[in-house]
């Protein structure tokens, strides 16, 4: 499963320096794109079946076998659960220095201070449940409690902690390594990775909160998305993006319905048109063009959301964030003890190869990150599976379980009405 | 090892329709770029150590262990040997139809015909040693025996056969599958792949001879390389490109020297300045920017070669083609029975992950091919390893053999003076 929940882009009006617009660039940017944003990226959360033993051995790596009527191994390949949030901060179209002045680096504010208000205590309490202290200084967050950037950062940190907790719990024993990192160009992130667990081979849940100037490559990508932010009228521009999708090795109709229904219910709270629209967007986005197939069985994907209002879109993203754990964890619990054959494991590996192809060739976030100076490569590429395989001219036999899911990847289905 | 030997680009003067130039596009193109070209791509030729047994099992896949002083497994990761040649054919800046008229599809000329000249018999004899009949109709090749397009197609077919033969011989038992394919937009290719051999896990040797209109994406890439082919003066433009490089898992100084020396000797026949220039080009080209390291220990790489003359550059490419087998096969023979540890195998898999990153993110040929409609995906992606691995935050310990090769990948060395 992969989730990109809560990508917020908020920024002042500005211009891209090149491309005929002139002016200074003062984008907030991240590994995955430009603009002031908070989003979540996918990563590998993959199942292994093996007897208790030292971590790091390879012999018993596996894939789950589904006990349902449609049966077959299921949770193997692309079950990736992750959340990477990026909240960028930019002040005005006056470049990096100006921004730094407007968002001064305060210090010592993470320790409890005397005379804090109740609101501040509440903030400290929330932060206590996170995987690591927020990227933005606590004092800064306190100074702007109602600000969308604050709300978004707290939401993604909270969601990261919830997802990590759920994954660690279902894994049974493994714990996440937590890396809190800073980006010298502005901002930072928290990368949580579980490797060699009892259930998960690799699971990553990352967030980042970044700001700074946009690289030319990133600016080009923004322009290609129609995001030319103007400085002229001084109005702020903002938008949200996110998503949540599933990449099973084999098709399990019941599970696909559960996954999509959970996401649909989250969407439906905010409008009946949202799920169908974002379901289609997801199918279109995760398309491996050169293969003529999708990466997985979809979910929801959205970007450039800027209506009806910041608050309303935020509430929608909140609902989606809440849906991540219930959409996915039940499937892990259901299948984590399934057995599997070597042939099924091989197919899983081949599908993971396709996952790699998509992520390196097409994924906007991955490409943005890799070509952005100062981004943290390990956090971006943690989305790649532990192992993958490519065979020349592999083609599943007719009426096989492999052919069954390929058919769905080639012709996406509607799972819920 | 990867080789790109003999990329020839020959074409009439024409314009790219978009980008402010106007005019018709009549490029000859291929999976790897635009222009009339014949080149060789790399592919995976990787060693496995295992007892005799059914193919397709995974247990005993391995990597060679070097017996030399610098020792260590060596032939594991990136030993890719391949040749992909592309000879494009275009006639004039009059589009596809015109080209088709000028290069009519003759048929039945592959069967011996009565009254053939000695020259024609010689051609039939040469073709008899190829892996499959030439892409271009034999009758067509006979009509233009001295033409560079003919000479180039025959050279790459001959080299393909020589490389395949050498690889199959060293493997001991495996044979290549041969796929001859046609491209409806013009041209075709011959893909030879050996999988699950005794020595090689996967080895690919492909050639293609393609023509047709250039896609906008391909045209853009050509422009970025300064290849704006003008129609005005009617002069033909042509250039050659190619290369040969090695991607070992561990460093073996002696082998690196042998590989580079063999290529240097081929270059030196045509000028002392060529090897240093093309060695540096290779180090610069196979750079995984986001990792700050090269894919392997280099070799030679060249492109856009158009001087001093077509004939002279052809002779240079011929010398390089002859160097492929002697640069590489002795290393395979030397190491194919080396043993290896699980840790060494793991490092091999991680390095193969980097190979995948380079090929999907940076390799010009791969990206061109994937984004070119009508290209044969399986022939392009046969360059990916059978298996690869990604671990979060993997870092070799100081003074280890892994750190030793990383140092070379980060700071390329001069292997021969």
mmCIF file of C-alpha atoms in Angstrom, chain A residues 29-173:
data_model
loop_
_atom_site.group_PDB
_atom_site.id
_atom_site.type_symbol
_atom_site.label_atom_id
_atom_site.label_comp_id
_atom_site.label_asym_id
_atom_site.label_seq_id
_atom_site.Cartn_x
_atom_site.Cartn_y
_atom_site.Cartn_z
ATOM 1 C CA UNK A 29 9.930 22.810 -1.805
ATOM 2 C CA UNK A 30 10.379 19.222 -0.912
ATOM 3 C CA UNK A 31 11.681 15.926 -2.122
ATOM 4 C CA UNK A 32 8.537 15.493 -4.042
ATOM 5 C CA UNK A 33 7.740 18.747 -5.633
ATOM 6 C CA UNK A 34 7.470 22.437 -5.232
ATOM 7 C CA UNK A 35 5.215 24.806 -3.458
ATOM 8 C CA UNK A 36 4.400 24.912 0.171
ATOM 9 C CA UNK A 37 3.258 21.433 0.773
ATOM 10 C CA UNK A 38 2.635 18.663 3.169
ATOM 11 C CA UNK A 39 2.178 15.248 1.727
ATOM 12 C CA UNK A 40 2.836 11.683 2.264
ATOM 13 C CA UNK A 41 4.833 9.400 0.067
ATOM 14 C CA UNK A 42 4.580 5.704 -0.306
ATOM 15 C CA UNK A 43 7.148 3.204 0.724
ATOM 16 C CA UNK A 44 7.571 -0.508 0.934
ATOM 17 C CA UNK A 45 5.756 -2.321 3.678
ATOM 18 C CA UNK A 46 6.072 -5.895 2.645
ATOM 19 C CA UNK A 47 5.347 -9.097 4.304
ATOM 20 C CA UNK A 48 7.693 -11.909 5.047
ATOM 21 C CA UNK A 49 6.852 -15.280 6.456
ATOM 22 C CA UNK A 50 9.627 -16.887 8.363
ATOM 23 C CA UNK A 51 10.354 -18.706 11.556
ATOM 24 C CA UNK A 52 11.854 -16.779 14.432
ATOM 25 C CA UNK A 53 15.544 -16.302 13.785
ATOM 26 C CA UNK A 54 18.217 -13.741 13.307
ATOM 27 C CA UNK A 55 17.243 -10.787 11.199
ATOM 28 C CA UNK A 56 18.960 -10.302 7.900
ATOM 29 C CA UNK A 57 18.832 -13.854 6.648
ATOM 30 C CA UNK A 58 17.181 -14.351 3.311
ATOM 31 C CA UNK A 59 16.098 -17.941 3.193
ATOM 32 C CA UNK A 60 12.619 -17.609 4.534
ATOM 33 C CA UNK A 61 11.476 -14.437 2.879
ATOM 34 C CA UNK A 62 8.058 -14.920 1.457
ATOM 35 C CA UNK A 63 4.680 -13.808 0.443
ATOM 36 C CA UNK A 64 1.277 -14.413 1.909
ATOM 37 C CA UNK A 65 -1.146 -16.895 0.550
ATOM 38 C CA UNK A 66 -4.754 -15.786 0.550
ATOM 39 C CA UNK A 67 -7.258 -18.180 2.101
ATOM 40 C CA UNK A 68 -10.281 -16.632 0.392
ATOM 41 C CA UNK A 69 -12.320 -18.007 -2.458
ATOM 42 C CA UNK A 70 -10.268 -16.048 -4.986
ATOM 43 C CA UNK A 71 -7.406 -17.182 -2.836
ATOM 44 C CA UNK A 72 -3.781 -16.998 -3.704
ATOM 45 C CA UNK A 73 -0.943 -15.058 -2.254
ATOM 46 C CA UNK A 74 -1.884 -11.520 -1.937
ATOM 47 C CA UNK A 75 -0.079 -9.330 0.458
ATOM 48 C CA UNK A 76 3.247 -9.933 -1.091
ATOM 49 C CA UNK A 77 4.364 -7.484 -3.607
ATOM 50 C CA UNK A 78 3.335 -4.000 -3.324
ATOM 51 C CA UNK A 79 1.900 -3.778 0.098
ATOM 52 C CA UNK A 80 3.540 -0.584 0.998
ATOM 53 C CA UNK A 81 2.285 1.551 3.791
ATOM 54 C CA UNK A 82 3.857 4.856 4.274
ATOM 55 C CA UNK A 83 3.170 8.421 4.904
ATOM 56 C CA UNK A 84 5.470 11.171 3.954
ATOM 57 C CA UNK A 85 4.336 14.625 4.712
ATOM 58 C CA UNK A 86 5.892 17.760 3.515
ATOM 59 C CA UNK A 87 4.997 21.133 4.830
ATOM 60 C CA UNK A 88 6.869 23.904 3.245
ATOM 61 C CA UNK A 89 7.162 27.314 4.650
ATOM 62 C CA UNK A 90 7.747 30.411 2.675
ATOM 63 C CA UNK A 91 7.145 33.959 3.590
ATOM 64 C CA UNK A 92 7.204 36.256 0.643
ATOM 65 C CA UNK A 93 8.657 36.630 -2.776
ATOM 66 C CA UNK A 94 11.811 38.024 -1.351
ATOM 67 C CA UNK A 95 13.997 35.001 -1.390
ATOM 68 C CA UNK A 96 15.508 32.820 1.191
ATOM 69 C CA UNK A 97 17.053 35.405 3.456
ATOM 70 C CA UNK A 98 13.866 37.325 3.875
ATOM 71 C CA UNK A 99 12.073 34.091 4.687
ATOM 72 C CA UNK A 100 14.621 33.297 7.292
ATOM 73 C CA UNK A 101 13.984 36.657 8.905
ATOM 74 C CA UNK A 102 10.271 36.089 8.965
ATOM 75 C CA UNK A 103 10.632 32.592 10.367
ATOM 76 C CA UNK A 104 13.449 33.025 12.841
ATOM 77 C CA UNK A 105 15.048 29.926 14.263
ATOM 78 C CA UNK A 106 14.052 30.063 17.880
ATOM 79 C CA UNK A 107 15.643 27.652 20.261
ATOM 80 C CA UNK A 108 15.037 26.102 23.604
ATOM 81 C CA UNK A 109 11.313 26.183 23.091
ATOM 82 C CA UNK A 110 10.955 22.440 23.110
ATOM 83 C CA UNK A 111 11.581 22.307 26.824
ATOM 84 C CA UNK A 112 8.496 23.179 28.870
ATOM 85 C CA UNK A 113 8.480 26.854 29.639
ATOM 86 C CA UNK A 114 6.871 28.584 32.559
ATOM 87 C CA UNK A 115 3.632 30.393 32.026
ATOM 88 C CA UNK A 116 2.462 28.411 29.013
ATOM 89 C CA UNK A 117 -1.174 28.641 28.139
ATOM 90 C CA UNK A 118 -3.446 25.623 28.084
ATOM 91 C CA UNK A 119 -3.240 25.696 24.311
ATOM 92 C CA UNK A 120 0.504 25.358 24.561
ATOM 93 C CA UNK A 121 0.222 22.437 26.942
ATOM 94 C CA UNK A 122 -2.144 20.761 24.532
ATOM 95 C CA UNK A 123 0.416 21.233 21.774
ATOM 96 C CA UNK A 124 3.177 19.724 23.909
ATOM 97 C CA UNK A 125 0.906 16.788 24.711
ATOM 98 C CA UNK A 126 0.194 16.146 21.019
ATOM 99 C CA UNK A 127 3.855 16.385 20.123
ATOM 100 C CA UNK A 128 4.665 13.864 22.822
ATOM 101 C CA UNK A 129 2.942 11.147 20.816
ATOM 102 C CA UNK A 130 4.923 11.811 17.632
ATOM 103 C CA UNK A 131 7.823 9.666 16.430
ATOM 104 C CA UNK A 132 10.151 12.629 16.940
ATOM 105 C CA UNK A 133 9.840 16.323 17.734
ATOM 106 C CA UNK A 134 8.155 18.332 14.947
ATOM 107 C CA UNK A 135 10.359 19.595 12.159
ATOM 108 C CA UNK A 136 9.303 23.161 12.807
ATOM 109 C CA UNK A 137 10.433 24.553 16.110
ATOM 110 C CA UNK A 138 7.791 24.130 18.812
ATOM 111 C CA UNK A 139 8.007 27.808 19.666
ATOM 112 C CA UNK A 140 7.246 28.659 16.077
ATOM 113 C CA UNK A 141 4.275 26.303 16.034
ATOM 114 C CA UNK A 142 3.025 27.912 19.242
ATOM 115 C CA UNK A 143 3.210 31.359 17.767
ATOM 116 C CA UNK A 144 0.837 30.412 14.938
ATOM 117 C CA UNK A 145 -1.561 27.805 16.355
ATOM 118 C CA UNK A 146 -4.408 28.418 13.907
ATOM 119 C CA UNK A 147 -2.172 28.649 10.855
ATOM 120 C CA UNK A 148 -2.741 25.990 8.204
ATOM 121 C CA UNK A 149 0.962 25.188 8.051
ATOM 122 C CA UNK A 150 0.886 24.367 11.753
ATOM 123 C CA UNK A 151 -2.301 22.322 11.483
ATOM 124 C CA UNK A 152 -0.953 20.405 8.519
ATOM 125 C CA UNK A 153 2.370 19.639 10.117
ATOM 126 C CA UNK A 154 0.651 18.373 13.255
ATOM 127 C CA UNK A 155 -1.751 16.260 11.182
ATOM 128 C CA UNK A 156 0.995 14.506 9.230
ATOM 129 C CA UNK A 157 3.067 13.933 12.343
ATOM 130 C CA UNK A 158 0.054 12.493 14.118
ATOM 131 C CA UNK A 159 -0.793 10.275 11.168
ATOM 132 C CA UNK A 160 2.797 9.119 10.868
ATOM 133 C CA UNK A 161 2.758 8.036 14.508
ATOM 134 C CA UNK A 162 -0.589 6.242 14.120
ATOM 135 C CA UNK A 163 0.544 4.356 11.012
ATOM 136 C CA UNK A 164 3.876 3.390 12.569
ATOM 137 C CA UNK A 165 2.140 2.170 15.718
ATOM 138 C CA UNK A 166 -0.344 0.075 13.736
ATOM 139 C CA UNK A 167 2.353 -1.473 11.566
ATOM 140 C CA UNK A 168 4.627 -2.253 14.507
ATOM 141 C CA UNK A 169 1.718 -3.800 16.367
ATOM 142 C CA UNK A 170 0.699 -6.072 13.505
ATOM 143 C CA UNK A 171 4.331 -6.999 12.920
ATOM 144 C CA UNK A 172 4.487 -8.295 16.446
ATOM 145 C CA UNK A 173 7.979 -7.497 17.423
#
